Amino acid sequence: ADVDIPDLQLHHFLPNDCIYKLSGWRKAGGRGTDLLSKHTSLRAQTGIEHFRYSQWNVDSVYVGANLKQGKGFVELNSQNELLDINACVDVEVDRKVTNANFSMDLRKINLYALKLTQAPLSASMVLHFDGETNLKDTHQLKGAIQAMQLMMPDTTYHPVDLEVEAVMNPDTIFADAKAGDLVLKVSS
């Protein structure tokens, strides 16, 4: 099913809210509803060409998802003044074991424009996480946050990278986090 929204004035329907114009599209198709079945398939794409909420213009946002024979992929891509990001999730879905990989290249988030800070501040970072679970009692996660930057008009800070690892199964709970010379270990 395809939907195209050329110029929907949402303010006409919600006059007391700050939601204004929306232009976007959606394409979707597939078969089945059981996401753990290898017979289920999905292909979906959504794009926001223009969306205005209050003083924010959220333009150029794309989300795509595919699932076929137990292998899935979701991608988010945004390139606007508030958020410049590319994120993706690869997943292998099975009734016994599920593996997932998450990657994110956050090129810039404008925290000041989002009204999250009182002074100009932007941030960027790269994230990568791998996980595995049997969907019952065994779970693993390993990842890193790298290339972090906090940008102000006259200064840029470069925090150290963060690495994390966690394992949980019926007889062990283990977590390890490292950032520079700080090492945190938890086990039980």
PDB file of N, CA and C in Angstrom, residues 25-29 42-46 62-67 73:
ATOM      1  N   TRP A  25       5.599  10.517   2.388  1.00  0.00           N
ATOM      2  CA  TRP A  25       5.112   9.372   1.632  1.00  0.00           C
ATOM      3  C   TRP A  25       5.389   8.094   2.420  1.00  0.00           C
ATOM      4  N   ARG A  26       4.694   7.027   2.042  1.00  0.00           N
ATOM      5  CA  ARG A  26       4.886   5.719   2.656  1.00  0.00           C
ATOM      6  C   ARG A  26       4.596   4.645   1.622  1.00  0.00           C
ATOM      7  N   LYS A  27       5.438   3.634   1.617  1.00  0.00           N
ATOM      8  CA  LYS A  27       5.228   2.448   0.783  1.00  0.00           C
ATOM      9  C   LYS A  27       5.411   1.241   1.685  1.00  0.00           C
ATOM     10  N   ALA A  28       4.485   0.298   1.615  1.00  0.00           N
ATOM     11  CA  ALA A  28       4.590  -0.874   2.479  1.00  0.00           C
ATOM     12  C   ALA A  28       3.957  -2.075   1.812  1.00  0.00           C
ATOM     13  N   GLY A  29       4.478  -3.235   2.141  1.00  0.00           N
ATOM     14  CA  GLY A  29       3.937  -4.485   1.657  1.00  0.00           C
ATOM     15  C   GLY A  29       4.544  -5.618   2.446  1.00  0.00           C
ATOM     16  N   LEU A  42       8.383  -8.386   5.035  1.00  0.00           N
ATOM     17  CA  LEU A  42       7.951  -7.001   5.162  1.00  0.00           C
ATOM     18  C   LEU A  42       8.901  -6.124   4.372  1.00  0.00           C
ATOM     19  N   ARG A  43       8.330  -5.166   3.709  1.00  0.00           N
ATOM     20  CA  ARG A  43       9.117  -4.125   3.056  1.00  0.00           C
ATOM     21  C   ARG A  43       8.354  -2.822   3.260  1.00  0.00           C
ATOM     22  N   ALA A  44       8.969  -1.897   3.983  1.00  0.00           N
ATOM     23  CA  ALA A  44       8.301  -0.632   4.285  1.00  0.00           C
ATOM     24  C   ALA A  44       9.291   0.512   4.161  1.00  0.00           C
ATOM     25  N   GLN A  45       8.816   1.612   3.630  1.00  0.00           N
ATOM     26  CA  GLN A  45       9.619   2.824   3.498  1.00  0.00           C
ATOM     27  C   GLN A  45       8.731   4.010   3.823  1.00  0.00           C
ATOM     28  N   THR A  46       9.286   4.955   4.564  1.00  0.00           N
ATOM     29  CA  THR A  46       8.568   6.173   4.897  1.00  0.00           C
ATOM     30  C   THR A  46       9.525   7.348   4.752  1.00  0.00           C
ATOM     31  N   TYR A  62      14.103   9.778   6.491  1.00  0.00           N
ATOM     32  CA  TYR A  62      13.767   8.539   5.774  1.00  0.00           C
ATOM     33  C   TYR A  62      13.890   7.364   6.743  1.00  0.00           C
ATOM     34  N   VAL A  63      12.893   6.483   6.737  1.00  0.00           N
ATOM     35  CA  VAL A  63      12.947   5.250   7.515  1.00  0.00           C
ATOM     36  C   VAL A  63      12.583   4.110   6.577  1.00  0.00           C
ATOM     37  N   GLY A  64      13.398   3.076   6.570  1.00  0.00           N
ATOM     38  CA  GLY A  64      13.129   1.903   5.751  1.00  0.00           C
ATOM     39  C   GLY A  64      13.279   0.639   6.574  1.00  0.00           C
ATOM     40  N   ALA A  65      12.470  -0.370   6.273  1.00  0.00           N
ATOM     41  CA  ALA A  65      12.538  -1.645   6.989  1.00  0.00           C
ATOM     42  C   ALA A  65      12.294  -2.779   6.008  1.00  0.00           C
ATOM     43  N   ASN A  66      13.080  -3.845   6.175  1.00  0.00           N
ATOM     44  CA  ASN A  66      12.917  -5.052   5.369  1.00  0.00           C
ATOM     45  C   ASN A  66      13.036  -6.266   6.284  1.00  0.00           C
ATOM     46  N   LEU A  67      12.215  -7.258   6.042  1.00  0.00           N
ATOM     47  CA  LEU A  67      12.289  -8.528   6.754  1.00  0.00           C
ATOM     48  C   LEU A  67      11.973  -9.626   5.761  1.00  0.00           C
ATOM     49  N   PHE A  73      16.273  -5.653   8.521  1.00  0.00           N
ATOM     50  CA  PHE A  73      17.113  -4.468   8.440  1.00  0.00           C
ATOM     51  C   PHE A  73      16.216  -3.247   8.592  1.00  0.00           C
TER      52      PHE A  73
END
